[in-house]
PDB file of C-alpha atoms in Angstrom:
ATOM      1  CA  MET A  22      -4.454 -13.418  22.817  1.00 53.00           C
ATOM      2  CA  PRO A  23      -5.297 -10.705  25.424  1.00 71.00           C
ATOM      3  CA  MET A  24      -2.665  -9.677  27.857  1.00 81.00           C
ATOM      4  CA  PRO A  25      -3.191 -10.677  31.514  1.00 89.00           C
ATOM      5  CA  THR A  26      -4.239  -7.941  33.847  1.00 92.00           C
ATOM      6  CA  GLU A  27      -1.890  -6.345  36.399  1.00 93.00           C
ATOM      7  CA  GLU A  28      -4.012  -7.928  39.094  1.00 95.00           C
ATOM      8  CA  ARG A  29      -3.559 -11.329  37.562  1.00 95.00           C
ATOM      9  CA  VAL A  30       0.191 -11.019  37.301  1.00 96.00           C
ATOM     10  CA  SER A  31       0.316  -9.701  40.926  1.00 96.00           C
ATOM     11  CA  GLN A  32      -1.432 -12.902  42.014  1.00 96.00           C
ATOM     12  CA  LEU A  33       0.890 -15.107  40.032  1.00 96.00           C
ATOM     13  CA  VAL A  34       4.162 -13.524  41.381  1.00 96.00           C
ATOM     14  CA  ALA A  35       3.143 -12.585  45.010  1.00 96.00           C
ATOM     15  CA  GLU A  36       4.090 -15.906  46.662  1.00 96.00           C
ATOM     16  CA  LEU A  37       7.413 -16.177  44.961  1.00 97.00           C
ATOM     17  CA  VAL A  38       8.359 -12.608  45.747  1.00 96.00           C
ATOM     18  CA  ALA A  39       7.384 -13.113  49.481  1.00 95.00           C
ATOM     19  CA  ARG A  40       9.380 -16.326  49.602  1.00 95.00           C
ATOM     20  CA  ARG A  41      12.464 -14.584  48.465  1.00 93.00           C
ATOM     21  CA  GLY A  42      12.138 -12.054  51.298  1.00 92.00           C
ATOM     22  CA  PHE A  43      10.715  -9.126  49.295  1.00 94.00           C
ATOM     23  CA  ASP A  44       7.456  -7.130  49.425  1.00 94.00           C
ATOM     24  CA  LEU A  45       5.554  -6.854  46.260  1.00 95.00           C
ATOM     25  CA  GLU A  46       5.006  -3.050  45.747  1.00 93.00           C
ATOM     26  CA  GLY A  47       3.302  -3.189  42.386  1.00 93.00           C
ATOM     27  CA  VAL A  48       2.904  -4.614  38.919  1.00 95.00           C
ATOM     28  CA  ALA A  49       2.625  -2.468  35.740  1.00 94.00           C
ATOM     29  CA  ILE A  50       1.986  -3.716  32.179  1.00 93.00           C
ATOM     30  CA  ALA A  51       2.367  -1.329  29.322  1.00 90.00           C
ATOM     31  CA  ALA A  52       3.347  -1.182  25.703  1.00 84.00           C
ATOM     32  CA  ALA A  53       7.071  -0.937  25.221  1.00 75.00           C
ATOM     33  CA  GLY A  54       8.693   2.072  23.589  1.00 71.00           C
ATOM     34  CA  ASN A  55      10.001   2.303  20.121  1.00 72.00           C
ATOM     35  CA  GLY A  56      13.100   0.223  19.569  1.00 70.00           C
ATOM     36  CA  GLU A  57      12.339  -2.152  22.513  1.00 72.00           C
ATOM     37  CA  PRO A  58      13.025  -5.845  21.712  1.00 72.00           C
ATOM     38  CA  ALA A  59       9.442  -6.814  22.767  1.00 77.00           C
ATOM     39  CA  PRO A  60       6.125  -5.058  22.376  1.00 82.00           C
ATOM     40  CA  VAL A  61       5.069  -5.299  26.021  1.00 87.00           C
ATOM     41  CA  ARG A  62       6.915  -4.377  29.193  1.00 90.00           C
ATOM     42  CA  VAL A  63       6.011  -6.020  32.469  1.00 94.00           C
ATOM     43  CA  LYS A  64       7.414  -4.098  35.474  1.00 94.00           C
ATOM     44  CA  VAL A  65       7.487  -5.778  38.849  1.00 96.00           C
ATOM     45  CA  THR A  66       8.488  -3.465  41.744  1.00 94.00           C
ATOM     46  CA  VAL A  67       9.725  -5.109  45.026  1.00 93.00           C
ATOM     47  CA  ASP A  68      11.245  -3.740  48.208  1.00 91.00           C
ATOM     48  CA  SER A  69      12.728  -5.018  51.537  1.00 89.00           C
ATOM     49  CA  ASP A  70      13.975  -3.638  54.765  1.00 85.00           C
ATOM     50  CA  GLY A  71      17.673  -3.942  53.906  1.00 76.00           C
ATOM     51  CA  PRO A  72      19.717  -2.549  51.024  1.00 74.00           C
ATOM     52  CA  ALA A  73      19.060  -3.596  47.492  1.00 73.00           C
ATOM     53  CA  ASP A  74      20.841  -6.821  46.648  1.00 81.00           C
ATOM     54  CA  LEU A  75      21.418  -6.812  42.827  1.00 86.00           C
ATOM     55  CA  ASP A  76      22.263 -10.437  42.757  1.00 90.00           C
ATOM     56  CA  ALA A  77      19.027 -11.371  44.700  1.00 91.00           C
ATOM     57  CA  ILE A  78      16.965  -9.175  42.312  1.00 92.00           C
ATOM     58  CA  ALA A  79      18.621 -10.713  39.293  1.00 93.00           C
ATOM     59  CA  ALA A  80      17.810 -14.244  40.574  1.00 94.00           C
ATOM     60  CA  LEU A  81      14.195 -13.195  41.355  1.00 95.00           C
ATOM     61  CA  SER A  82      13.863 -11.831  37.883  1.00 95.00           C
ATOM     62  CA  ARG A  83      14.962 -15.068  36.241  1.00 95.00           C
ATOM     63  CA  ASP A  84      12.602 -17.095  38.467  1.00 96.00           C
ATOM     64  CA  LEU A  85       9.714 -14.769  37.801  1.00 96.00           C
ATOM     65  CA  SER A  86      10.288 -15.129  34.142  1.00 94.00           C
ATOM     66  CA  GLU A  87      10.150 -18.936  34.421  1.00 95.00           C
ATOM     67  CA  LEU A  88       7.000 -18.621  36.531  1.00 95.00           C
ATOM     68  CA  LEU A  89       5.242 -16.353  34.036  1.00 94.00           C
ATOM     69  CA  ASP A  90       6.218 -18.519  31.110  1.00 93.00           C
ATOM     70  CA  ALA A  91       4.902 -21.688  32.859  1.00 93.00           C
ATOM     71  CA  ALA A  92       1.624 -19.980  33.675  1.00 92.00           C
ATOM     72  CA  GLY A  93       1.007 -19.247  29.989  1.00 90.00           C
ATOM     73  CA  ASP A  94      -0.962 -16.112  30.475  1.00 87.00           C
ATOM     74  CA  PHE A  95       0.966 -14.269  27.751  1.00 87.00           C
ATOM     75  CA  GLY A  96       0.447 -17.059  25.204  1.00 85.00           C
ATOM     76  CA  GLU A  97       2.923 -16.810  22.467  1.00 82.00           C
ATOM     77  CA  SER A  98       3.482 -12.996  22.901  1.00 82.00           C
ATOM     78  CA  ALA A  99       6.923 -11.771  23.737  1.00 86.00           C
ATOM     79  CA  TYR A 100       7.317  -9.467  26.708  1.00 90.00           C
ATOM     80  CA  LEU A 101      10.150  -7.710  28.558  1.00 91.00           C
ATOM     81  CA  LEU A 102      10.260  -8.396  32.241  1.00 93.00           C
ATOM     82  CA  GLU A 103      11.738  -5.681  34.377  1.00 93.00           C
ATOM     83  CA  VAL A 104      12.233  -6.235  38.194  1.00 94.00           C
ATOM     84  CA  THR A 105      13.103  -3.155  40.135  1.00 90.00           C
ATOM     85  CA  THR A 106      13.014  -1.478  43.599  1.00 88.00           C
ATOM     86  CA  PRO A 107      11.153   1.781  44.284  1.00 85.00           C
ATOM     87  CA  GLY A 108      13.166   4.868  43.403  1.00 77.00           C
ATOM     88  CA  VAL A 109      12.921   8.421  44.793  1.00 74.00           C
ATOM     89  CA  GLU A 110       9.688  10.294  44.274  1.00 80.00           C
ATOM     90  CA  ARG A 111       7.742   7.241  45.331  1.00 85.00           C
ATOM     91  CA  PRO A 112       4.552   7.601  47.323  1.00 92.00           C
ATOM     92  CA  LEU A 113       4.303   6.450  50.891  1.00 95.00           C
ATOM     93  CA  THR A 114       1.121   4.425  51.338  1.00 94.00           C
ATOM     94  CA  THR A 115       1.776   1.876  54.128  1.00 94.00           C
ATOM     95  CA  GLU A 116       3.418   1.781  57.508  1.00 95.00           C
ATOM     96  CA  ARG A 117       6.411  -0.152  56.102  1.00 94.00           C
ATOM     97  CA  HIS A 118       6.907   2.566  53.494  1.00 95.00           C
ATOM     98  CA  TRP A 119       7.157   5.186  56.321  1.00 96.00           C
ATOM     99  CA  ARG A 120       9.656   3.008  58.318  1.00 94.00           C
ATOM    100  CA  ARG A 121      11.901   2.620  55.238  1.00 93.00           C
ATOM    101  CA  ALA A 122      11.710   6.346  54.404  1.00 94.00           C
ATOM    102  CA  GLN A 123      13.063   7.436  57.820  1.00 95.00           C
ATOM    103  CA  GLY A 124      15.577  10.202  57.179  1.00 95.00           C
ATOM    104  CA  ARG A 125      14.116  11.094  53.827  1.00 94.00           C
ATOM    105  CA  LYS A 126      12.566  14.368  52.744  1.00 95.00           C
ATOM    106  CA  VAL A 127       8.904  14.047  51.804  1.00 96.00           C
ATOM    107  CA  ARG A 128       6.184  16.372  50.411  1.00 97.00           C
ATOM    108  CA  VAL A 129       3.081  15.906  52.621  1.00 98.00           C
ATOM    109  CA  LYS A 130      -0.595  16.749  51.823  1.00 98.00           C
ATOM    110  CA  LEU A 131      -2.908  16.481  54.754  1.00 98.00           C
ATOM    111  CA  ALA A 132      -6.370  15.035  54.469  1.00 97.00           C
ATOM    112  CA  ASP A 133      -9.478  17.318  54.328  1.00 96.00           C
ATOM    113  CA  GLY A 134     -10.510  17.998  57.893  1.00 95.00           C
ATOM    114  CA  ALA A 135      -7.091  17.112  59.426  1.00 96.00           C
ATOM    115  CA  GLU A 136      -5.501  19.532  61.791  1.00 95.00           C
ATOM    116  CA  ARG A 137      -3.200  21.802  59.957  1.00 96.00           C
ATOM    117  CA  ILE A 138       0.580  21.849  60.679  1.00 96.00           C
ATOM    118  CA  GLU A 139       1.472  25.443  61.553  1.00 93.00           C
ATOM    119  CA  GLY A 140      -1.486  26.485  59.421  1.00 94.00           C
ATOM    120  CA  LYS A 141      -0.442  24.453  56.341  1.00 96.00           C
ATOM    121  CA  ALA A 142      -2.116  21.576  54.620  1.00 97.00           C
ATOM    122  CA  ARG A 143       0.879  21.077  52.260  1.00 97.00           C
ATOM    123  CA  PHE A 144       4.525  21.141  53.421  1.00 97.00           C
ATOM    124  CA  ASP A 145       7.878  19.498  53.181  1.00 96.00           C
ATOM    125  CA  ALA A 146       9.228  17.503  56.062  1.00 97.00           C
ATOM    126  CA  ARG A 147      11.894  14.895  56.995  1.00 97.00           C
ATOM    127  CA  VAL A 148      10.609  11.540  58.046  1.00 97.00           C
ATOM    128  CA  GLY A 149      11.226  10.472  61.651  1.00 97.00           C
ATOM    129  CA  LYS A 150      10.238   7.387  63.580  1.00 96.00           C
ATOM    130  CA  LEU A 151       6.853   5.742  63.289  1.00 95.00           C
ATOM    131  CA  ALA A 152       5.198   5.267  66.712  1.00 93.00           C
ATOM    132  CA  ASP A 153       3.201   2.271  67.861  1.00 90.00           C
ATOM    133  CA  ASP A 154       0.044   4.269  67.609  1.00 88.00           C
ATOM    134  CA  ALA A 155       0.618   4.904  63.890  1.00 91.00           C
ATOM    135  CA  ALA A 156       1.672   8.547  64.325  1.00 96.00           C
ATOM    136  CA  ILE A 157       4.766   9.566  62.279  1.00 97.00           C
ATOM    137  CA  ALA A 158       7.399  12.006  63.605  1.00 97.00           C
ATOM    138  CA  LEU A 159       7.993  14.652  61.026  1.00 98.00           C
ATOM    139  CA  VAL A 160      10.917  17.209  61.132  1.00 98.00           C
ATOM    140  CA  ILE A 161       9.898  20.548  59.723  1.00 97.00           C
ATOM    141  CA  GLY A 162      11.770  23.842  59.440  1.00 94.00           C
ATOM    142  CA  GLY A 163      14.672  22.567  57.348  1.00 90.00           C
ATOM    143  CA  LYS A 164      18.251  23.161  58.340  1.00 90.00           C
ATOM    144  CA  VAL A 165      17.524  26.599  59.794  1.00 91.00           C
ATOM    145  CA  LYS A 166      14.840  25.898  62.478  1.00 93.00           C
ATOM    146  CA  PRO A 167      14.323  22.151  62.538  1.00 96.00           C
ATOM    147  CA  HIS A 168      11.694  20.965  64.983  1.00 96.00           C
ATOM    148  CA  ARG A 169       9.552  17.843  65.366  1.00 97.00           C
ATOM    149  CA  VAL A 170       5.840  17.370  65.088  1.00 97.00           C
ATOM    150  CA  HIS A 171       3.723  14.202  65.252  1.00 96.00           C
ATOM    151  CA  VAL A 172       1.056  13.509  62.699  1.00 97.00           C
ATOM    152  CA  PRO A 173      -1.337  10.433  62.666  1.00 97.00           C
ATOM    153  CA  LEU A 174      -0.960   8.597  59.418  1.00 97.00           C
ATOM    154  CA  ALA A 175      -4.692   8.649  58.971  1.00 96.00           C
ATOM    155  CA  ASP A 176      -4.411  12.462  58.642  1.00 97.00           C
ATOM    156  CA  ILE A 177      -2.067  12.318  55.669  1.00 98.00           C
ATOM    157  CA  ALA A 178      -3.729  12.044  52.303  1.00 97.00           C
ATOM    158  CA  GLU A 179      -0.484  11.944  50.339  1.00 97.00           C
ATOM    159  CA  ALA A 180       3.247  11.789  50.904  1.00 97.00           C
ATOM    160  CA  VAL A 181       5.904  11.546  48.198  1.00 96.00           C
ATOM    161  CA  VAL A 182       9.645  11.108  48.701  1.00 94.00           C
ATOM    162  CA  GLN A 183      11.653  14.029  47.238  1.00 93.00           C
ATOM    163  CA  VAL A 184      14.840  14.090  45.251  1.00 90.00           C
ATOM    164  CA  GLU A 185      17.661  15.650  47.283  1.00 90.00           C
ATOM    165  CA  PHE A 186      20.867  17.126  45.838  1.00 89.00           C
ATOM    166  CA  ASN A 187      22.423  18.116  49.164  1.00 88.00           C
ATOM    167  CA  ALA A 188      22.870  16.224  52.459  1.00 88.00           C
ATOM    168  CA  PRO A 189      20.367  17.088  55.258  1.00 91.00           C
ATOM    169  CA  GLY A 190      21.417  19.292  58.214  1.00 91.00           C
ATOM    170  CA  ALA A 191      22.836  17.442  61.154  1.00 93.00           C
ATOM    171  CA  ALA A 192      20.231  18.788  63.555  1.00 95.00           C
ATOM    172  CA  GLU A 193      17.238  17.840  61.417  1.00 95.00           C
ATOM    173  CA  LEU A 194      18.670  14.370  60.710  1.00 94.00           C
ATOM    174  CA  GLU A 195      19.263  13.894  64.447  1.00 95.00           C
ATOM    175  CA  LEU A 196      15.674  14.890  65.230  1.00 96.00           C
ATOM    176  CA  ALA A 197      14.530  12.323  62.608  1.00 96.00           C
ATOM    177  CA  GLY A 198      16.389   9.567  64.427  1.00 95.00           C
ATOM    178  CA  GLY A 199      18.886   9.023  61.464  1.00 94.00           C
ATOM    179  CA  ILE A 200      18.328   7.145  58.279  1.00 92.00           C
ATOM    180  CA  ALA A 201      16.719   3.810  58.032  1.00 89.00           C
ATOM    181  CA  PRO A 202      19.104   0.897  58.139  1.00 84.00           C
ATOM    182  CA  GLY A 203      20.556  -0.048  54.778  1.00 78.00           C
ATOM    183  CA  ARG A 204      19.170   3.068  52.993  1.00 82.00           C
ATOM    184  CA  PRO A 205      21.389   5.581  51.110  1.00 80.00           C
ATOM    185  CA  VAL A 206      22.244   8.920  52.664  1.00 81.00           C
ATOM    186  CA  PRO A 207      19.987  11.656  51.126  1.00 83.00           C
ATOM    187  CA  GLY A 208      21.846  13.824  48.644  1.00 76.00           C
ATOM    188  CA  GLU A 209      24.557  11.209  48.036  1.00 71.00           C
ATOM    189  CA  GLU A 210      22.667   8.797  45.826  1.00 59.00           C
ATOM    190  CA  PRO A 211      24.019   8.089  42.323  1.00 48.00           C
ATOM    191  CA  ALA A 212      22.222  10.045  39.610  1.00 41.00           C
ATOM    192  CA  ASP A 213      20.416   7.020  38.283  1.00 37.00           C
ATOM    193  CA  LEU A 214      18.936   5.967  41.704  1.00 37.00           C
ATOM    194  CA  ALA A 215      15.433   6.500  40.371  1.00 35.00           C
ATOM    195  CA  ALA A 216      15.311   2.767  39.693  1.00 39.00           C
ATOM    196  CA  PRO A 217      17.855   1.080  42.038  1.00 39.00           C
ATOM    197  CA  GLY A 218      18.265  -2.604  41.656  1.00 42.00           C
ATOM    198  CA  GLN A 219      16.700  -2.597  38.200  1.00 46.00           C
ATOM    199  CA  HIS A 220      17.080  -5.794  36.332  1.00 47.00           C
ATOM    200  CA  SER A 221      15.620  -6.506  32.874  1.00 48.00           C
ATOM    201  CA  ASP A 222      15.524  -9.925  31.228  1.00 48.00           C
ATOM    202  CA  THR A 223      15.772 -10.467  27.481  1.00 43.00           C
ATOM    203  CA  PRO A 224      12.352 -10.783  25.772  1.00 46.00           C
ATOM    204  CA  THR A 225      10.519 -13.804  26.995  1.00 46.00           C
ATOM    205  CA  GLU A 226       8.230 -15.851  24.838  1.00 40.00           C
ATOM    206  CA  GLY A 227       5.142 -17.050  26.752  1.00 38.00           C
ATOM    207  CA  VAL A 228       4.159 -20.628  25.864  1.00 31.00           C
ATOM    208  CA  ALA A 229       0.474 -21.393  25.830  1.00 27.00           C
ATOM    209  CA  GLU A 230      -0.377 -24.668  27.464  1.00 27.00           C
TER     210      GLU A 230
END
């Protein structure tokens, strides 16, 4: 039986994810690696304004597994369900992503035709506050000469959160307005934060109705 599409799984899980207070950030379906207990891995990425609650994510994972089994889209095929929150190196594509990334270092690529920032179309910056007019404050200059600029989100083609191994400077963090509530301090995350809140179920057998 063919596997359901990522769009189909997104439609199936979206309401439950929202009811549990999370935003659905994406669904990925791929062949599992060698040695995996099931041939297919279904990865559901969720996020919220507060810190990752591992118990809530584990409960969501169990309920999503039951929901997918009941839907029957996987037929009798086994699959491994993984529910996780976005890690570092995630792209920022919506306003809520920018709000939650406040205080983080990002690599920015401006859109073609957008006004350059100090002559550059690509640069690193620390995320500040998002204004009501959808312009984001960005702190550039690093620890040495931090200063703030404002860039309309419409002018940004791409922005990706960067891994940091050292804490930001006090001045640049102050200009950014601090770190988003409930988020870890840059440079102080555990080494495995690339997938915080990850929870994987045992292989689930889909039952065709």
